[in-house]
GROMACS .gro file of N, CA and C in nm:
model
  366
    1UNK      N    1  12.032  12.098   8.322
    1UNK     CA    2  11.926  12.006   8.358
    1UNK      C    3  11.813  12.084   8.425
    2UNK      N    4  11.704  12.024   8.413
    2UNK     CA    5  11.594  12.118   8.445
    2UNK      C    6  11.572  12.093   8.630
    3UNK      N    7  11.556  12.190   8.689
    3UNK     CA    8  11.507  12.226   8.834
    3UNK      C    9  11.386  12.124   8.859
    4UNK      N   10  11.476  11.997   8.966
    4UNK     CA   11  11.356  11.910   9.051
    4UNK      C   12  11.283  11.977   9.161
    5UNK      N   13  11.136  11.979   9.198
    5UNK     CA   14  11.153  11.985   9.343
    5UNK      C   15  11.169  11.933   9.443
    6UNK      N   16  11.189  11.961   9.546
    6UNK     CA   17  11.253  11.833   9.695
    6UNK      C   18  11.187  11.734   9.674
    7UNK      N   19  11.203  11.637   9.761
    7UNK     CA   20  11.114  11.506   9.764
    7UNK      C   21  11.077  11.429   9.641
    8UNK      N   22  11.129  11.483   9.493
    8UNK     CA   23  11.117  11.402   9.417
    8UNK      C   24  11.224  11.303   9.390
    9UNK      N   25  11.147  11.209   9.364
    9UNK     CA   26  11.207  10.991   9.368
    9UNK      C   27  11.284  11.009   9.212
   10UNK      N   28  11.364  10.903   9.232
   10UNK     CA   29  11.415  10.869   9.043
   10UNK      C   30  11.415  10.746   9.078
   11UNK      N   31  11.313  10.687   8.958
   11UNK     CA   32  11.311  10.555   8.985
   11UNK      C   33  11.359  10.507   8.826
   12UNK      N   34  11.468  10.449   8.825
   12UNK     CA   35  11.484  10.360   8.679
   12UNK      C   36  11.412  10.211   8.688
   13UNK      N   37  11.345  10.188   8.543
   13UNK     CA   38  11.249  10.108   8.564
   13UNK      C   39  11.326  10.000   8.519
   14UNK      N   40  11.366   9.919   8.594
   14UNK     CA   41  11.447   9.756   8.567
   14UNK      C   42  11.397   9.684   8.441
   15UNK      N   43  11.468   9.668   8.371
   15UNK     CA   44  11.456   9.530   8.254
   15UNK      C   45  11.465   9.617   8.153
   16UNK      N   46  11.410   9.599   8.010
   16UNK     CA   47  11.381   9.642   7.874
   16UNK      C   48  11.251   9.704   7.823
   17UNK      N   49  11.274   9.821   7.782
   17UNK     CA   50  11.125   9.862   7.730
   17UNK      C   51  11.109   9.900   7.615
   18UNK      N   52  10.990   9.881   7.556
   18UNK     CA   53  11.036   9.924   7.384
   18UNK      C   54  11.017  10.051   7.396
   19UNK      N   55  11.118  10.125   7.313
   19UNK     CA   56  11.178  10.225   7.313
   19UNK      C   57  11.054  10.340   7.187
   20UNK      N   58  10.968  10.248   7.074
   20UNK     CA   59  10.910  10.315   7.042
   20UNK      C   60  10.748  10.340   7.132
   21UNK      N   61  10.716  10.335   7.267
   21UNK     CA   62  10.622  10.368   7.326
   21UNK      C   63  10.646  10.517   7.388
   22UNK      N   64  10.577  10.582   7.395
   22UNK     CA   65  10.531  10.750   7.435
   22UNK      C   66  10.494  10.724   7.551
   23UNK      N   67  10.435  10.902   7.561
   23UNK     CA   68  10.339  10.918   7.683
   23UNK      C   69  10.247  10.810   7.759
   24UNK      N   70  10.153  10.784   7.675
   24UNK     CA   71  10.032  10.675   7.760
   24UNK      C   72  10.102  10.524   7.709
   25UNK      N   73  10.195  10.501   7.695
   25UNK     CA   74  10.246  10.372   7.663
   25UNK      C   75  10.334  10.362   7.795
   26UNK      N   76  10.411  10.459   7.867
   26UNK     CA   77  10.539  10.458   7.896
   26UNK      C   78  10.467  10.444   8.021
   27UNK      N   79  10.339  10.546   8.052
   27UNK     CA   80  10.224  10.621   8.189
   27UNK      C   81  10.159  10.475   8.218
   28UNK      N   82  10.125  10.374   8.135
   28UNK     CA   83  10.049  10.299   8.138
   28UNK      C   84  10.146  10.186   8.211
   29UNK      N   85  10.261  10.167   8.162
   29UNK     CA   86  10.360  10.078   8.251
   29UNK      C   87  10.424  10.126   8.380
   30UNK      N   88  10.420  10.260   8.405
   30UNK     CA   89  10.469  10.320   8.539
   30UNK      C   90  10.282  10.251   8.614
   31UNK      N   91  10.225  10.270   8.550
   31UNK     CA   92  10.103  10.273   8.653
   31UNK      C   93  10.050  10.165   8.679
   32UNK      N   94  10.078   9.991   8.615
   32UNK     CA   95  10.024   9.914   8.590
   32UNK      C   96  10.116   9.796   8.661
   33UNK      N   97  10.272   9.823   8.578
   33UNK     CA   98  10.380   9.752   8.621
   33UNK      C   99  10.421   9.762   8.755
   34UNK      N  100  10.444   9.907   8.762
   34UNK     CA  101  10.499   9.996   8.914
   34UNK      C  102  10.430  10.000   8.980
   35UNK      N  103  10.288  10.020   8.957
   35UNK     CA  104  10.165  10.053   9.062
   35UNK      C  105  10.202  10.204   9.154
   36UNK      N  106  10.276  10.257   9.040
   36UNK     CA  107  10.288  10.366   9.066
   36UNK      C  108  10.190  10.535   8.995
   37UNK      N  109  10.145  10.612   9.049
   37UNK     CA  110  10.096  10.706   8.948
   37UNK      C  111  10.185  10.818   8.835
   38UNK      N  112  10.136  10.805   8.737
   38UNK     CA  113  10.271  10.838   8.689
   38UNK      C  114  10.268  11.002   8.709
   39UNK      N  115  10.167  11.047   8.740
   39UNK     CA  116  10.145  11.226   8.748
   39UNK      C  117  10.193  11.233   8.906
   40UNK      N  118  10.290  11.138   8.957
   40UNK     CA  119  10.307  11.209   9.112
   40UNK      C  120  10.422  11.302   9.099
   41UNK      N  121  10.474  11.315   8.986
   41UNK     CA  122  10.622  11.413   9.001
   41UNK      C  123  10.746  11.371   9.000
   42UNK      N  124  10.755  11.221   8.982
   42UNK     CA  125  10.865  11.178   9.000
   42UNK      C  126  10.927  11.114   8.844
   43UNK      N  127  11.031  11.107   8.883
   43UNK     CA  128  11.065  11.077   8.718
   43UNK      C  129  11.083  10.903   8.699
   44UNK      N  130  11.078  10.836   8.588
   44UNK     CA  131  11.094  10.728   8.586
   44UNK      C  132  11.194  10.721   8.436
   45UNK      N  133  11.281  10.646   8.455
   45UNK     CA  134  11.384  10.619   8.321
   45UNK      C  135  11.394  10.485   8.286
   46UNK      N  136  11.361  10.489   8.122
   46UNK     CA  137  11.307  10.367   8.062
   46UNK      C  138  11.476  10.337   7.972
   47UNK      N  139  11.507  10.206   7.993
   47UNK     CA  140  11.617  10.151   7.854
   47UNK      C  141  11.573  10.084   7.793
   48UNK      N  142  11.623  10.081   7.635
   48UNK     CA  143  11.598  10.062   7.526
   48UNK      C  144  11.646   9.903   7.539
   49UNK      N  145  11.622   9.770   7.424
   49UNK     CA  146  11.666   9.676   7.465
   49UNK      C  147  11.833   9.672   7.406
   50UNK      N  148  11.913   9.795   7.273
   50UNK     CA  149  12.015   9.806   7.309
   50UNK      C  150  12.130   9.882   7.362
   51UNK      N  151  12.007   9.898   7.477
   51UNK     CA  152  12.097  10.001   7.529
   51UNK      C  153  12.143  10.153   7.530
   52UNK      N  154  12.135  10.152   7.440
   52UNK     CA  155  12.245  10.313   7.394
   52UNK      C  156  12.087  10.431   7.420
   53UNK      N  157  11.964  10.371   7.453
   53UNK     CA  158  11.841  10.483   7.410
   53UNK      C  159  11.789  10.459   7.603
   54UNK      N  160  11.780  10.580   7.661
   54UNK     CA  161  11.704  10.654   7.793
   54UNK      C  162  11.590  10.696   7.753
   55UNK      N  163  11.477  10.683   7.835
   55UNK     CA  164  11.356  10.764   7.829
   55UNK      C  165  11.298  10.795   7.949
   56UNK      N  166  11.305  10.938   7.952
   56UNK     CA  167  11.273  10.953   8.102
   56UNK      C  168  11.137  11.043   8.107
   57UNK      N  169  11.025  10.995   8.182
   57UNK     CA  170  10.928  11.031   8.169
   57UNK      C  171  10.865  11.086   8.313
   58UNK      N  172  10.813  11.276   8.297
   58UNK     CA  173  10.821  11.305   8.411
   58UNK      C  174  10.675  11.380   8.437
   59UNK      N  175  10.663  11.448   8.497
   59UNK     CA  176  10.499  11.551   8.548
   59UNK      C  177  10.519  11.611   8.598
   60UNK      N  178  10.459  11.731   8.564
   60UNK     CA  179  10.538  11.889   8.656
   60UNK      C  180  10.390  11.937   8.646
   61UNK      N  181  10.349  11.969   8.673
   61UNK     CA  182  10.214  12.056   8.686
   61UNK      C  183  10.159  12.100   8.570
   62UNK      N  184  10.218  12.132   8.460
   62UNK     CA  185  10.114  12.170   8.338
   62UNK      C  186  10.082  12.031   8.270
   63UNK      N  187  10.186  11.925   8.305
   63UNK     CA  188  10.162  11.801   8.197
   63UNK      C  189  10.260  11.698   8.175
   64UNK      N  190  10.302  11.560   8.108
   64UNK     CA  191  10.357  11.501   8.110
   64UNK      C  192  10.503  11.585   7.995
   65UNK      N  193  10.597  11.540   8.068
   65UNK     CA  194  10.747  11.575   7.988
   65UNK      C  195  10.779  11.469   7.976
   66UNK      N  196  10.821  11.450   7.844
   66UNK     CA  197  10.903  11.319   7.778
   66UNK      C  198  11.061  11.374   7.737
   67UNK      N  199  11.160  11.309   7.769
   67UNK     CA  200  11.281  11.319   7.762
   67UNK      C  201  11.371  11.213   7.693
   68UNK      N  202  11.454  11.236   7.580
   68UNK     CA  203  11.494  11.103   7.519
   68UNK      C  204  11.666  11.124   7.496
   69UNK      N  205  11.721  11.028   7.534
   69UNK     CA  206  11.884  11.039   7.520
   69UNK      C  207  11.924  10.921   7.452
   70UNK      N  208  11.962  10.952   7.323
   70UNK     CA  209  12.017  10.823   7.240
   70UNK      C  210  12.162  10.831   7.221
   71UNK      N  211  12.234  10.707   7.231
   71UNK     CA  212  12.398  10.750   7.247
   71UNK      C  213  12.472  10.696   7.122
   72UNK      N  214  12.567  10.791   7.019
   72UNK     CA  215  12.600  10.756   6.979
   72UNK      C  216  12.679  10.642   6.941
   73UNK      N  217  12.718  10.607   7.100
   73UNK     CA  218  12.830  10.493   7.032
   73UNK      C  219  12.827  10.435   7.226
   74UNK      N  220  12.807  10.307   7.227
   74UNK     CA  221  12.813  10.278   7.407
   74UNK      C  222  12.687  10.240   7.412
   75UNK      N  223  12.689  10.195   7.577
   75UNK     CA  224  12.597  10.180   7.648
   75UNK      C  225  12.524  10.218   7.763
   76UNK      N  226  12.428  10.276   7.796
   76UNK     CA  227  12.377  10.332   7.932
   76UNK      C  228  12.453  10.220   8.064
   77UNK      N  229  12.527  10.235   8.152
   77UNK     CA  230  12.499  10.136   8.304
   77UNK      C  231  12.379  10.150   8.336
   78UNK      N  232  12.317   9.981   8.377
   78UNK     CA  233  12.187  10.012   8.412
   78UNK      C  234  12.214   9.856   8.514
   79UNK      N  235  12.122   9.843   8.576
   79UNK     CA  236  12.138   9.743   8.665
   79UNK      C  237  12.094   9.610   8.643
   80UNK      N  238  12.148   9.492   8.693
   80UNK     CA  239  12.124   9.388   8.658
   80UNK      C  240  11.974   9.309   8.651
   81UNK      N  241  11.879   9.362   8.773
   81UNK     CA  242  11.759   9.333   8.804
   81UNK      C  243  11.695   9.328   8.676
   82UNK      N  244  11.568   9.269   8.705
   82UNK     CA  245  11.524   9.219   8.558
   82UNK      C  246  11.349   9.281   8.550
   83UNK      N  247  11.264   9.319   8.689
   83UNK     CA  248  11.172   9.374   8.663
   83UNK      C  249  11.200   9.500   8.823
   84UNK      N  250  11.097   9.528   8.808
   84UNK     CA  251  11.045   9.647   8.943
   84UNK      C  252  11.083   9.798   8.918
   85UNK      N  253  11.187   9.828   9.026
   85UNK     CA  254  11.210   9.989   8.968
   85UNK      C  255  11.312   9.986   9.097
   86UNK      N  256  11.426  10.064   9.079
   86UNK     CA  257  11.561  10.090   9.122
   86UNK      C  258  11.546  10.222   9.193
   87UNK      N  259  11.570  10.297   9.295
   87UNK     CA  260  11.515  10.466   9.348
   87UNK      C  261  11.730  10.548   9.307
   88UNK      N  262  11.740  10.609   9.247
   88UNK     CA  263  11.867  10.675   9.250
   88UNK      C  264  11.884  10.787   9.288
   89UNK      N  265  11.969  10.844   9.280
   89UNK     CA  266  11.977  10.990   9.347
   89UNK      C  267  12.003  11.110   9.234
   90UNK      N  268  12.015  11.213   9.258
   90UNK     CA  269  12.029  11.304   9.160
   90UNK      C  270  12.166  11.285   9.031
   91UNK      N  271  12.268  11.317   9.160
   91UNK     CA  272  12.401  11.267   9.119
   91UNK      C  273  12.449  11.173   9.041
   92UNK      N  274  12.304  11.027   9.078
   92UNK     CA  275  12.393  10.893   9.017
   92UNK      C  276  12.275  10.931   8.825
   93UNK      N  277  12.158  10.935   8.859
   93UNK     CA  278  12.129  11.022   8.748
   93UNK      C  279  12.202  11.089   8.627
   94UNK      N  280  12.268  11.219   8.701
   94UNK     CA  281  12.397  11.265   8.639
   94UNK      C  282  12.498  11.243   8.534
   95UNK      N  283  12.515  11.120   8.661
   95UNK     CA  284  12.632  10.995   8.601
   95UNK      C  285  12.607  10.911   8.479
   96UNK      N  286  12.501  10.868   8.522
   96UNK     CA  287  12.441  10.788   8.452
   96UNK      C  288  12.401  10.850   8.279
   97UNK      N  289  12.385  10.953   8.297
   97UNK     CA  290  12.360  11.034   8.136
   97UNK      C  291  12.474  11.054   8.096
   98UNK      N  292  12.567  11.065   8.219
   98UNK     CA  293  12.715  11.123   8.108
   98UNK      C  294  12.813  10.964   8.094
   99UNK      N  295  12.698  10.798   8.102
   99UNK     CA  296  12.812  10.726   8.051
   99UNK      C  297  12.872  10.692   8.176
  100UNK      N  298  12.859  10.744   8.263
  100UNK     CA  299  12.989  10.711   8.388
  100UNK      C  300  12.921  10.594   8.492
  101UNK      N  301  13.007  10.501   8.561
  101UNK     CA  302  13.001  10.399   8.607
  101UNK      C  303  12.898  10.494   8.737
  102UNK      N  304  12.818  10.504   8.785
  102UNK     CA  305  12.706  10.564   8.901
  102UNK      C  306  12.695  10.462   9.018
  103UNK      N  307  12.690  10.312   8.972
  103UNK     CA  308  12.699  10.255   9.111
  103UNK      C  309  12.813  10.248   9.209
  104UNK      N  310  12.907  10.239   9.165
  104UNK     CA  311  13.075  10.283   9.224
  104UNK      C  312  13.136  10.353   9.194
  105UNK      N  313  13.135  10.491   9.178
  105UNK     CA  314  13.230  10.589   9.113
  105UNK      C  315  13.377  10.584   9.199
  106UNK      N  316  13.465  10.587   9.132
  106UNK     CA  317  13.644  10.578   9.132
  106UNK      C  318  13.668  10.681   9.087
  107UNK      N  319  13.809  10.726   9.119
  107UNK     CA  320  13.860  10.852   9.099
  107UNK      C  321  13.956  10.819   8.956
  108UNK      N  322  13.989  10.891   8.918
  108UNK     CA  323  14.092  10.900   8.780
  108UNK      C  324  14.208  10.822   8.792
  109UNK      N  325  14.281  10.791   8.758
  109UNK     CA  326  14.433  10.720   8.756
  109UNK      C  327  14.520  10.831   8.807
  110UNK      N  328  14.493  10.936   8.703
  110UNK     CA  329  14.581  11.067   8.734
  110UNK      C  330  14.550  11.164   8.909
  111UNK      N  331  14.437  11.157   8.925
  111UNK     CA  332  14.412  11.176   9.085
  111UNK      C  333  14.439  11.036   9.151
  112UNK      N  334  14.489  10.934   9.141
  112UNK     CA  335  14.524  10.835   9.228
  112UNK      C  336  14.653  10.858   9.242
  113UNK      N  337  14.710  10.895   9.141
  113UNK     CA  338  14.838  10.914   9.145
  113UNK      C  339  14.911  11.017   9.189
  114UNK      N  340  14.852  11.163   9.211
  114UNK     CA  341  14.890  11.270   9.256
  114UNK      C  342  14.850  11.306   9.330
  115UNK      N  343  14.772  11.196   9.415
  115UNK     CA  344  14.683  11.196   9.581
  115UNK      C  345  14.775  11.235   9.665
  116UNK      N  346  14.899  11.159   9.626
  116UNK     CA  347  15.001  11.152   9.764
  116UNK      C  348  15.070  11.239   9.747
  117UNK      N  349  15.110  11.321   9.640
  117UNK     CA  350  15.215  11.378   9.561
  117UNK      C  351  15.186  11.499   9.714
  118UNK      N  352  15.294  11.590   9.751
  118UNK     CA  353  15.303  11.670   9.814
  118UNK      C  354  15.315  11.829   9.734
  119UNK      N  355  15.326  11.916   9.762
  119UNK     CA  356  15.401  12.077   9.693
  119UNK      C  357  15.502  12.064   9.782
  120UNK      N  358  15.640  12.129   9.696
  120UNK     CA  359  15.729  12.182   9.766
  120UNK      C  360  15.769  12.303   9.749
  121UNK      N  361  15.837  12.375   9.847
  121UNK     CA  362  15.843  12.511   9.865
  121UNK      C  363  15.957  12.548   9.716
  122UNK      N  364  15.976  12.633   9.710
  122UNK     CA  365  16.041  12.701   9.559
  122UNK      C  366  16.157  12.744   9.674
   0.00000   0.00000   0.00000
């Protein structure tokens, strides 16, 4: 994954967005909807209405980066809210690309189960 710098926000943008809008389509709803600027550095992540398509749209100093994750088979977790913008953290980010539940992460069955388990001496 590419190097954030400090102080940058992740904001996933609540509800449905059409998935075929770009740069000044995507810039124009961070800036209009969000009342946010979209060249401040921070990233914003757009879902598709089924789901399976991320678009994360960012600004680094030479220019706008567009980022697109379409999933073969599934669905992104995304949150129930229906407009505004959500702030996440790096980690739930992370999560969130690899499929994994980000608002409550749980441990494995197999680490629940061998939590307690002790070593014994040979």
């Amino acid at each position: 994954m590419i190097s954030l710098p400090s102080g940058t926000r992740i904001w996933l943008v609540a509800g449905i967005t059409d998935m075929s809008k770009s740069f000044n389509g995507l810039g124009e709803q961070v800036q209009h909807v969000l009342n946010v600027n979209p060249f401040s550095g921070h990233l914003f992540i757009f879902r598709g209405r089924r789901g399976d398509t991320v678009k994360i749209l960012w600004a680094d100093a030479d220019g706008l980066c567009l980022f697109t994750k379409r999933l073969e088979e599934g669905q992104f977790i995304w949150p129930a809210v229906r407009d505004g913008k959500v702030s996440i953290t790096r980690s739930q980010l992370a999560m969130l690309l690899d499929k994994l539940v980000w608002r409550q992460p749980t441990t494995s069955r197999l680490s629940a189960l061998t939590a307690g388990m002790a070593l014994q001496p040979c």
